[in-house]
Amino acid sequence: MKVSKSGPLQIARAILGRVALILFGLSTALLLAEIVLRFIPERILYPLVFKNEEGWRIYQVDENIGWVLRPNLNTTSRTDDGLIFKITTNSHGLRDTETAYPKAPGVYRILLLGDSFPEARQVDLADAFPSVLENCLNQHSSQPVEVINTGVSGYTLSDEYLFYQTEGVKYNPDLVLVTIYTGNDISELDRYESVMLQIAGAYRFELANGRLTRRWISWAKPDQPLSAPEQFLRQYSVLYKTLAHPHSKIKAYLERQFDPPVTAAPFYPPPPLPPWEYFVHAHDFLHNPKTPPILVELWPVYEALLDVLYQDTQTNGHKLAFVLIPNKQQADLAVREETIFELSKVYLEQETVAWDLDHQPNQTIIKALNRRGLPVLDLLPGFQAHDQTNDKMLYYDQDLHFNKAGHRLAANLLCQWLVDGQQVPIR
């Protein structure tokens, strides 16, 4: 009786067959997981996966702008101070009452562009300064005034410009009023640190040979270029997003299981340097040798965006004006002194940085607007005057946005400025 022996070729074939079977099984499992995830509604899936549950509930990706408020929204939002407010949007995805694109005859329309301050998730819609401003203007105007609130959290001048291009022009406004938040309006142009990138993507504007260019970014850092396969997966795979996104709850859970934290010896690091965006409050920050280069590099982009927005509004026959919104560190005397003390303490044993929260970046932005002949209102003097003569707080303690009193003061100052400057038709 003859016993047959398997040759090397047959063994190799058997091994390859088993590997192919395993790969087929894995591929089938991944494909099924991808299909199943695609059938789960976004409003159910993303809150279970990502840390920013409220963000996924309120915002959505927009290929023309980056992210927008979801249309016909009816939900709630919790502030950092623990307050809960109802958040509704109209059919165009604006935190405003329903407004049609066509303008009714005889109506004077203001398109208000901005970020989280006009979006005002920290107060009821009726108490947000765009609503209060509309009521105030209608008491002085010779014709009905509409203030269309297009504020969206995380927006800066680049997003507002894109919104105006794609949506704002449809409203045919008489006046385009742009709010500038002095806390991060310039630094947000960097985009890479934006918290909204965990929800959507964004367009990052850059200057190339004196011309503005833009590119879409999502999770990547500048020093982490994406391979073609990863770009494909990020764009098209729901499974990849749920497992690989840096803010994925599932990813964080798996990392905790397979890489438990190691108890380290006590470590007492030196005081951290202030975030680079704080240097907009340094004296003459554009020419200050202590200012981080990234901030200086972003300023020409900011000015270029001012130019293209101005050109587009001129072409469309829309007037353009600006209003500067101060941050709490500027407007609150006690907080301002504490902030300067803490910032200066970091450099106590190094080189001194002259911090100028009373004038920067406000004066730099105002000079840029004045060179273009664009009207601008700085709310900071009015807020500081209120702080020195009134006990009523204008900002929340933790949230750092306007409270109801802050919104009302902003609206009244803005209303008076528009009326006194006859930027709206007055009686």
XYZ file of C-alpha atoms in Angstrom, residues 136-403:
268
model
C -35.364 98.713 17.730
C -34.792 99.678 14.096
C -38.484 99.376 13.304
C -39.188 102.017 15.945
C -36.999 104.529 14.092
C -37.161 103.507 10.440
C -39.401 105.060 7.821
C -40.037 101.625 6.309
C -40.204 98.051 7.614
C -36.808 96.572 8.501
C -35.877 92.882 8.424
C -32.720 91.659 10.136
C -31.898 88.197 8.796
C -29.738 86.352 11.315
C -27.309 83.979 9.589
C -24.941 83.445 12.536
C -23.426 79.958 12.889
C -21.069 78.775 15.637
C -17.436 78.571 14.590
C -17.785 80.852 11.565
C -15.120 83.388 10.750
C -14.738 85.767 7.820
C -13.976 82.945 5.366
C -17.167 81.037 6.188
C -19.224 84.225 6.202
C -17.878 85.109 2.770
C -18.809 81.658 1.443
C -22.252 81.927 3.034
C -22.801 85.309 1.411
C -21.759 83.905 -1.976
C -24.005 80.846 -1.841
C -26.965 81.873 0.330
C -26.779 85.505 1.357
C -27.136 86.966 -2.130
C -30.470 85.161 -2.507
C -31.987 87.505 0.089
C -30.977 90.622 -1.906
C -30.113 92.614 1.240
C -29.808 96.378 1.295
C -27.074 96.158 3.919
C -24.664 93.317 4.717
C -23.646 93.662 8.371
C -20.657 91.510 9.381
C -19.942 90.789 13.041
C -16.292 90.313 13.992
C -15.510 88.546 17.272
C -12.203 89.906 18.500
C -11.479 86.760 20.509
C -10.760 84.415 17.578
C -11.953 85.850 14.264
C -8.413 86.032 12.895
C -6.991 82.862 14.443
C -9.985 80.775 13.294
C -8.784 81.226 9.719
C -6.205 78.554 10.533
C -9.112 76.064 10.647
C -7.004 73.147 11.873
C -7.901 73.755 15.517
C -11.611 74.393 14.912
C -13.834 72.241 17.114
C -16.303 72.053 14.228
C -13.924 69.883 12.221
C -14.995 66.930 14.351
C -18.494 67.424 12.930
C -17.846 68.511 9.387
C -15.052 69.911 7.271
C -14.052 73.424 6.354
C -12.445 75.451 3.625
C -9.052 76.858 4.546
C -8.164 79.981 2.582
C -4.543 80.673 1.704
C -2.647 83.203 -0.382
C -0.712 81.916 -3.370
C 1.086 84.522 -5.495
C -1.156 87.198 -4.076
C -4.384 85.337 -4.903
C -6.776 83.602 -2.553
C -7.028 79.849 -2.891
C -9.020 77.435 -0.792
C -8.840 73.764 0.072
C -11.081 71.413 1.988
C -9.768 70.003 5.250
C -11.266 67.749 7.892
C -9.286 65.903 10.576
C -5.788 66.233 9.179
C -3.048 68.444 10.576
C -0.681 70.294 8.227
C 2.143 67.887 9.075
C -0.003 64.809 8.526
C -0.627 64.474 4.766
C -3.303 61.981 3.805
C -2.679 59.039 1.537
C -5.082 58.456 -1.342
C -6.719 55.417 0.350
C -7.267 57.360 3.570
C -8.744 60.298 1.664
C -11.119 57.888 -0.057
C -12.162 56.224 3.210
C -12.702 59.525 5.016
C -14.887 60.767 2.228
C -16.954 57.683 1.525
C -16.812 55.190 4.411
C -19.155 55.539 7.382
C -17.435 52.615 9.094
C -14.034 54.265 8.804
C -15.408 57.496 10.229
C -16.946 55.772 13.247
C -13.751 53.832 14.052
C -10.969 56.222 13.007
C -12.304 59.691 13.787
C -10.225 61.230 16.616
C -13.413 62.067 18.525
C -15.006 58.632 18.149
C -16.371 57.166 21.391
C -15.838 53.649 20.030
C -12.199 54.395 19.237
C -11.680 55.845 22.721
C -13.288 52.790 24.332
C -11.114 50.350 22.376
C -7.980 52.300 23.212
C -8.833 52.133 26.901
C -9.289 48.361 26.697
C -6.112 47.564 24.811
C -3.920 50.336 26.172
C -4.760 50.868 29.855
C -3.366 54.046 31.423
C 0.018 53.750 33.107
C 0.460 55.322 36.518
C 3.319 57.748 36.150
C 5.410 59.546 38.718
C 4.205 63.021 39.702
C 5.189 65.591 37.125
C 5.082 69.321 37.649
C 5.463 71.050 34.301
C 6.257 74.742 34.002
C 3.331 77.110 33.406
C 2.174 76.662 29.822
C 2.615 79.479 27.375
C -0.638 81.161 26.384
C -2.337 79.772 23.275
C -1.034 81.459 20.152
C -4.413 83.040 19.397
C -4.116 85.126 22.589
C -1.397 87.172 20.928
C -3.999 89.160 18.978
C -4.192 91.077 22.268
C -0.462 91.848 22.315
C 0.586 95.433 21.692
C 0.989 96.015 17.925
C 0.629 92.270 17.463
C 1.418 92.326 13.731
C 4.907 93.725 14.384
C 5.478 92.369 17.874
C 8.499 90.026 17.838
C 6.774 87.748 20.383
C 3.732 87.149 18.159
C 3.714 83.570 16.791
C 4.398 83.514 13.025
C 1.136 81.710 12.242
C -0.846 84.727 13.472
C 1.167 87.139 11.346
C 0.738 84.851 8.330
C -3.043 84.743 8.736
C -3.498 88.520 8.705
C -2.899 88.992 4.918
C -5.480 86.261 4.316
C -7.930 88.157 6.524
C -7.357 91.367 4.551
C -7.718 89.522 1.243
C -11.073 88.144 2.403
C -12.166 91.668 3.314
C -11.326 92.716 -0.240
C -13.232 89.939 -2.014
C -16.265 90.384 0.239
C -16.217 94.119 -0.430
C -15.898 93.558 -4.183
C -18.782 91.076 -4.245
C -21.128 93.294 -2.231
C -20.260 96.236 -4.480
C -20.957 94.158 -7.589
C -24.324 93.074 -6.169
C -25.293 96.589 -5.112
C -25.282 95.783 -1.378
C -23.869 98.130 1.251
C -21.314 96.643 3.642
C -20.638 97.470 7.299
C -18.970 95.812 10.284
C -19.409 95.556 14.027
C -16.703 94.397 16.452
C -17.850 92.145 19.294
C -15.507 92.218 22.313
C -14.654 89.134 24.319
C -15.212 88.942 28.053
C -11.524 89.503 28.824
C -11.768 92.907 27.151
C -15.168 94.076 28.358
C -15.074 93.007 32.014
C -12.561 95.076 34.023
C -11.970 92.429 36.694
C -11.523 89.647 34.152
C -9.275 91.867 32.022
C -6.908 92.603 34.910
C -6.828 88.938 35.928
C -6.118 87.875 32.339
C -3.251 90.356 31.940
C -1.821 89.246 35.297
C -1.933 85.572 34.338
C -0.473 86.203 30.882
C 2.297 88.386 32.296
C 3.100 85.826 35.014
C 3.988 83.276 32.354
C 6.694 85.589 31.053
C 7.828 86.861 34.445
C 11.176 85.063 34.204
C 11.400 85.391 30.438
C 10.869 88.341 28.124
C 7.977 90.660 28.843
C 5.062 90.844 26.435
C 3.000 94.032 26.483
C -0.646 92.980 26.538
C -3.154 95.530 25.248
C -6.674 94.160 25.560
C -8.121 97.677 25.376
C -6.970 98.264 21.811
C -5.940 94.992 20.136
C -6.903 93.534 17.777
C -9.674 96.140 17.531
C -7.541 99.033 16.301
C -5.726 96.887 13.750
C -9.028 95.663 12.295
C -10.569 99.144 12.358
C -7.595 100.615 10.473
C -7.921 97.903 7.811
C -11.618 98.707 7.384
C -11.017 102.467 7.359
C -8.480 102.064 4.543
C -11.286 100.543 2.486
C -13.793 103.206 3.503
C -15.970 100.646 5.284
C -18.056 101.762 8.283
C -17.394 99.907 11.541
C -18.761 100.039 15.073
C -16.597 98.844 17.960
C -18.835 97.687 20.820
C -15.926 97.595 23.286
C -16.143 101.217 24.543
C -19.875 100.861 25.181
C -19.394 97.564 26.991
C -16.553 98.936 29.112
C -18.615 102.006 30.034
C -21.460 99.724 31.117
C -19.045 97.595 33.160
C -17.807 100.656 35.076
C -21.259 102.083 35.836
C -23.502 99.038 36.140
C -23.490 95.915 38.291
C -25.374 93.855 35.716
C -23.115 91.247 34.076
C -23.077 91.026 30.281
C -21.482 87.581 29.820
C -22.041 84.162 31.334
C -19.469 82.962 33.847
C -18.409 79.757 32.076
C -19.877 80.038 28.596
C -18.224 83.428 27.883
C -21.009 84.411 25.470
C -23.478 87.260 25.945
C -26.262 86.711 28.436
